[in-house]
Amino acid sequence: MIIIFMVLMFITVHRIASFQIRPLKCKPGYRVSSISRVMINGISSYDVECMPFSDNPERIKDITCSDGTVPICNGTLGGCDQHPDSWIGGVKVVPYEEDSSVEMLSLIPYCCNASNVLVHGDTCRHSRLSSLGRLLTLATKPDEIMQGLSCQVTRNHNGRIYDVTLKVRSCRFEIEQECCNKYMFGYFLHNFWNKEKTA
């Protein structure tokens, strides 16, 4: 099942002023699998798709979520860096104005982690979505989650922004078996160590 959120990106100052912050959160056991840019009736839009980690989303245990690092449009990667096994489980769309010469929206990631989802930080890759390029969608592979998010603006010789590039960091994940859950294993080692000390 795919959950598609349509987010209109308003262009004029009036539209930006009237835009309300809108949190778009995936259901528990789901992750953001793609971010797309489209045009609807001449207005720029974002599609955010949520996909389940497995055929049975209830397999994902002890999920906790919180707001991630706010992306800064200077190329610095923000997102879900508070927890090594976190993933983007939604975004919060907010008006972003770097200066008076540009009006646009910013995506603030909503970060989640679970007791049995392991993210392989050494397998991450980066992809870009330019407002001027032909690529329309940034999508993860079936075994990947989105973990980082940033943006970069490009100006012309007059200082006006003519291109906005969205950058996403995607990493491989795996769902741990009940017998091998990293938190259960840590709990076992903790108890074993305490028994050895008191023996």
mmCIF file of C-alpha atoms in Angstrom:
data_model
loop_
_atom_site.group_PDB
_atom_site.id
_atom_site.type_symbol
_atom_site.label_atom_id
_atom_site.label_comp_id
_atom_site.label_asym_id
_atom_site.label_seq_id
_atom_site.Cartn_x
_atom_site.Cartn_y
_atom_site.Cartn_z
ATOM 1 C CA MET A 1 0.000 0.000 0.000
ATOM 2 C CA ILE A 2 1.323 3.387 -1.012
ATOM 3 C CA ILE A 3 0.280 6.551 0.809
ATOM 4 C CA ILE A 4 0.758 9.622 -1.357
ATOM 5 C CA PHE A 5 0.810 13.091 0.155
ATOM 6 C CA MET A 6 0.377 15.979 -2.286
ATOM 7 C CA VAL A 7 2.074 19.143 -1.089
ATOM 8 C CA LEU A 8 1.531 22.300 -3.099
ATOM 9 C CA MET A 9 4.556 24.578 -3.256
ATOM 10 C CA PHE A 10 3.237 28.124 -3.417
ATOM 11 C CA ILE A 11 5.175 30.684 -5.436
ATOM 12 C CA THR A 12 3.877 34.153 -4.637
ATOM 13 C CA VAL A 13 4.394 36.045 -1.375
ATOM 14 C CA HIS A 14 0.658 36.048 -0.783
ATOM 15 C CA ARG A 15 0.467 32.267 -1.096
ATOM 16 C CA ILE A 16 3.497 31.753 1.121
ATOM 17 C CA ALA A 17 1.980 33.999 3.782
ATOM 18 C CA SER A 18 -1.266 31.999 3.723
ATOM 19 C CA PHE A 19 0.452 28.601 3.788
ATOM 20 C CA GLN A 20 0.091 26.724 7.062
ATOM 21 C CA ILE A 21 2.683 24.346 8.464
ATOM 22 C CA ARG A 22 1.575 20.855 7.499
ATOM 23 C CA PRO A 23 3.027 17.709 9.069
ATOM 24 C CA LEU A 24 2.926 14.694 6.732
ATOM 25 C CA LYS A 25 3.660 11.585 8.772
ATOM 26 C CA CYS A 26 3.813 7.990 7.601
ATOM 27 C CA LYS A 27 1.864 5.366 9.529
ATOM 28 C CA PRO A 28 3.752 3.331 12.152
ATOM 29 C CA GLY A 29 5.831 0.696 10.394
ATOM 30 C CA TYR A 30 6.147 2.819 7.246
ATOM 31 C CA ARG A 31 8.967 4.965 5.829
ATOM 32 C CA VAL A 32 9.239 7.719 3.229
ATOM 33 C CA SER A 33 10.237 5.910 0.031
ATOM 34 C CA SER A 34 10.241 8.775 -2.475
ATOM 35 C CA ILE A 35 10.001 12.535 -2.837
ATOM 36 C CA SER A 36 8.844 13.858 -6.204
ATOM 37 C CA ARG A 37 8.315 17.222 -7.842
ATOM 38 C CA VAL A 38 5.355 17.655 -10.167
ATOM 39 C CA MET A 39 3.311 20.449 -11.718
ATOM 40 C CA ILE A 40 -0.408 20.607 -11.035
ATOM 41 C CA ASN A 41 -2.306 23.336 -12.861
ATOM 42 C CA GLY A 42 0.922 25.293 -13.269
ATOM 43 C CA ILE A 43 1.790 25.148 -9.548
ATOM 44 C CA SER A 44 4.892 23.357 -8.266
ATOM 45 C CA SER A 45 4.100 20.404 -5.994
ATOM 46 C CA TYR A 46 5.754 17.672 -3.940
ATOM 47 C CA ASP A 47 4.629 14.055 -3.775
ATOM 48 C CA VAL A 48 5.827 12.151 -0.702
ATOM 49 C CA GLU A 49 5.239 8.399 -0.748
ATOM 50 C CA CYS A 50 5.241 6.127 2.300
ATOM 51 C CA MET A 51 5.997 2.412 2.008
ATOM 52 C CA PRO A 52 5.862 -0.321 4.686
ATOM 53 C CA PHE A 53 9.084 -1.924 5.930
ATOM 54 C CA SER A 54 7.568 -5.347 5.315
ATOM 55 C CA ASP A 55 4.320 -7.012 4.304
ATOM 56 C CA ASN A 56 3.360 -6.833 7.975
ATOM 57 C CA PRO A 57 4.118 -3.314 9.319
ATOM 58 C CA GLU A 58 3.343 -4.543 12.842
ATOM 59 C CA ARG A 59 6.685 -6.374 12.784
ATOM 60 C CA ILE A 60 8.356 -3.016 13.479
ATOM 61 C CA LYS A 61 8.586 -2.743 17.262
ATOM 62 C CA ASP A 62 8.919 0.087 19.787
ATOM 63 C CA ILE A 63 8.775 2.948 17.277
ATOM 64 C CA THR A 64 9.639 6.433 18.541
ATOM 65 C CA CYS A 65 9.631 9.575 16.399
ATOM 66 C CA SER A 66 10.670 13.219 16.742
ATOM 67 C CA ASP A 67 11.562 16.218 14.606
ATOM 68 C CA GLY A 68 14.927 15.942 12.876
ATOM 69 C CA THR A 69 17.563 18.550 12.142
ATOM 70 C CA VAL A 70 16.213 21.526 10.203
ATOM 71 C CA PRO A 71 17.849 21.585 6.741
ATOM 72 C CA ILE A 72 19.835 24.721 5.870
ATOM 73 C CA CYS A 73 19.925 25.624 2.182
ATOM 74 C CA ASN A 74 23.717 25.788 1.946
ATOM 75 C CA GLY A 75 24.298 22.135 1.049
ATOM 76 C CA THR A 76 24.802 21.012 4.658
ATOM 77 C CA LEU A 77 23.115 17.662 5.185
ATOM 78 C CA GLY A 78 20.551 17.653 7.986
ATOM 79 C CA GLY A 79 17.911 15.136 8.851
ATOM 80 C CA CYS A 80 17.963 12.150 11.182
ATOM 81 C CA ASP A 81 21.403 12.178 12.760
ATOM 82 C CA GLN A 82 20.346 11.907 16.427
ATOM 83 C CA HIS A 83 20.129 8.093 16.220
ATOM 84 C CA PRO A 84 22.272 5.851 13.960
ATOM 85 C CA ASP A 85 19.312 3.599 13.140
ATOM 86 C CA SER A 86 16.791 6.339 12.399
ATOM 87 C CA TRP A 87 14.878 6.958 9.190
ATOM 88 C CA ILE A 88 12.677 9.684 7.727
ATOM 89 C CA GLY A 89 9.108 8.735 8.606
ATOM 90 C CA GLY A 90 7.535 11.904 7.229
ATOM 91 C CA VAL A 91 8.206 15.566 6.599
ATOM 92 C CA LYS A 92 6.911 18.856 7.867
ATOM 93 C CA VAL A 93 6.368 21.378 5.078
ATOM 94 C CA VAL A 94 7.045 24.958 6.181
ATOM 95 C CA PRO A 95 7.540 28.271 4.364
ATOM 96 C CA TYR A 96 11.199 29.092 3.930
ATOM 97 C CA GLU A 97 12.476 32.520 2.928
ATOM 98 C CA GLU A 98 16.228 32.942 2.763
ATOM 99 C CA ASP A 99 15.844 36.610 1.826
ATOM 100 C CA SER A 100 13.355 38.936 0.166
ATOM 101 C CA SER A 101 14.334 37.753 -3.318
ATOM 102 C CA VAL A 102 12.898 34.248 -3.040
ATOM 103 C CA GLU A 103 9.828 32.492 -1.701
ATOM 104 C CA MET A 104 9.850 28.720 -1.341
ATOM 105 C CA LEU A 105 9.063 25.834 0.994
ATOM 106 C CA SER A 106 11.350 23.796 3.210
ATOM 107 C CA LEU A 107 10.981 20.138 4.201
ATOM 108 C CA ILE A 108 11.784 19.351 7.830
ATOM 109 C CA PRO A 109 12.255 15.592 8.312
ATOM 110 C CA TYR A 110 10.312 13.627 10.908
ATOM 111 C CA CYS A 111 12.721 11.005 12.269
ATOM 112 C CA CYS A 112 11.822 7.584 13.631
ATOM 113 C CA ASN A 113 13.661 4.575 15.009
ATOM 114 C CA ALA A 114 12.615 1.144 16.234
ATOM 115 C CA SER A 115 14.109 -1.586 18.382
ATOM 116 C CA ASN A 116 14.395 -4.079 15.498
ATOM 117 C CA VAL A 117 15.350 -1.870 12.526
ATOM 118 C CA LEU A 118 19.080 -1.710 11.838
ATOM 119 C CA VAL A 119 20.454 0.932 9.422
ATOM 120 C CA HIS A 120 23.794 0.230 7.735
ATOM 121 C CA GLY A 121 25.521 3.597 7.816
ATOM 122 C CA ASP A 122 28.414 2.379 5.662
ATOM 123 C CA THR A 123 26.118 1.716 2.678
ATOM 124 C CA CYS A 124 24.650 5.191 2.244
ATOM 125 C CA ARG A 125 24.413 6.999 -1.081
ATOM 126 C CA HIS A 126 23.386 10.523 -2.066
ATOM 127 C CA SER A 127 20.982 11.648 -4.769
ATOM 128 C CA ARG A 128 19.878 15.076 -5.953
ATOM 129 C CA LEU A 129 16.666 16.562 -7.314
ATOM 130 C CA SER A 130 17.102 19.864 -9.139
ATOM 131 C CA SER A 131 14.238 22.231 -9.918
ATOM 132 C CA LEU A 132 15.766 22.718 -13.398
ATOM 133 C CA GLY A 133 16.710 19.103 -14.139
ATOM 134 C CA ARG A 134 14.739 16.382 -15.873
ATOM 135 C CA LEU A 135 14.757 14.064 -12.870
ATOM 136 C CA LEU A 136 11.366 14.234 -11.164
ATOM 137 C CA THR A 137 11.683 11.768 -8.285
ATOM 138 C CA LEU A 138 14.168 10.782 -5.582
ATOM 139 C CA ALA A 139 13.308 7.203 -4.631
ATOM 140 C CA THR A 140 14.844 4.588 -2.362
ATOM 141 C CA LYS A 141 15.512 0.982 -3.269
ATOM 142 C CA PRO A 142 13.351 -1.689 -1.565
ATOM 143 C CA ASP A 143 16.019 -2.263 1.096
ATOM 144 C CA GLU A 144 16.774 1.430 1.755
ATOM 145 C CA ILE A 145 15.487 4.199 3.994
ATOM 146 C CA MET A 146 15.894 7.970 3.686
ATOM 147 C CA GLN A 147 17.974 9.366 6.532
ATOM 148 C CA GLY A 148 19.420 12.732 5.470
ATOM 149 C CA LEU A 149 17.898 15.756 3.775
ATOM 150 C CA SER A 150 19.346 19.082 2.610
ATOM 151 C CA CYS A 151 18.909 21.750 -0.022
ATOM 152 C CA GLN A 152 21.191 23.966 -2.075
ATOM 153 C CA VAL A 153 20.337 27.225 -3.872
ATOM 154 C CA THR A 154 22.077 28.575 -6.973
ATOM 155 C CA ARG A 155 22.011 32.285 -7.813
ATOM 156 C CA ASN A 156 22.514 34.177 -11.041
ATOM 157 C CA HIS A 157 24.789 37.201 -11.442
ATOM 158 C CA ASN A 158 22.026 39.444 -10.072
ATOM 159 C CA GLY A 159 21.810 37.456 -6.856
ATOM 160 C CA ARG A 160 18.437 35.955 -7.729
ATOM 161 C CA ILE A 161 17.867 32.273 -7.011
ATOM 162 C CA TYR A 162 17.156 30.346 -10.199
ATOM 163 C CA ASP A 163 17.667 26.757 -9.049
ATOM 164 C CA VAL A 164 16.911 24.849 -5.836
ATOM 165 C CA THR A 165 18.434 21.379 -5.429
ATOM 166 C CA LEU A 166 17.098 18.846 -2.914
ATOM 167 C CA LYS A 167 19.667 16.330 -1.651
ATOM 168 C CA VAL A 168 18.730 13.037 0.025
ATOM 169 C CA ARG A 169 20.898 10.481 1.846
ATOM 170 C CA SER A 170 19.625 6.899 1.530
ATOM 171 C CA CYS A 171 20.978 3.895 3.458
ATOM 172 C CA ARG A 172 20.339 0.149 3.506
ATOM 173 C CA PHE A 173 18.343 -1.321 6.388
ATOM 174 C CA GLU A 174 17.382 -4.702 7.732
ATOM 175 C CA ILE A 175 14.748 -5.942 10.131
ATOM 176 C CA GLU A 176 16.318 -8.008 12.886
ATOM 177 C CA GLN A 177 14.874 -11.349 13.906
ATOM 178 C CA GLU A 178 13.182 -11.643 17.286
ATOM 179 C CA CYS A 179 15.974 -13.871 18.550
ATOM 180 C CA CYS A 180 18.696 -11.439 17.488
ATOM 181 C CA ASN A 181 17.280 -8.041 18.331
ATOM 182 C CA LYS A 182 20.144 -5.673 19.158
ATOM 183 C CA TYR A 183 18.424 -4.381 22.313
ATOM 184 C CA MET A 184 17.607 -7.881 23.583
ATOM 185 C CA PHE A 185 21.217 -8.927 22.952
ATOM 186 C CA GLY A 186 22.485 -5.877 24.830
ATOM 187 C CA TYR A 187 20.131 -6.656 27.713
ATOM 188 C CA PHE A 188 21.471 -10.220 27.823
ATOM 189 C CA LEU A 189 25.092 -9.030 27.912
ATOM 190 C CA HIS A 190 24.259 -6.509 30.620
ATOM 191 C CA ASN A 191 22.701 -9.173 32.855
ATOM 192 C CA PHE A 192 25.506 -11.640 32.117
ATOM 193 C CA TRP A 193 28.142 -9.043 33.047
ATOM 194 C CA ASN A 194 26.360 -8.196 36.304
ATOM 195 C CA LYS A 195 26.149 -11.887 37.242
ATOM 196 C CA GLU A 196 29.886 -12.349 36.596
ATOM 197 C CA LYS A 197 30.707 -9.376 38.808
ATOM 198 C CA THR A 198 28.592 -10.643 41.693
ATOM 199 C CA ALA A 199 29.766 -14.273 41.385
#
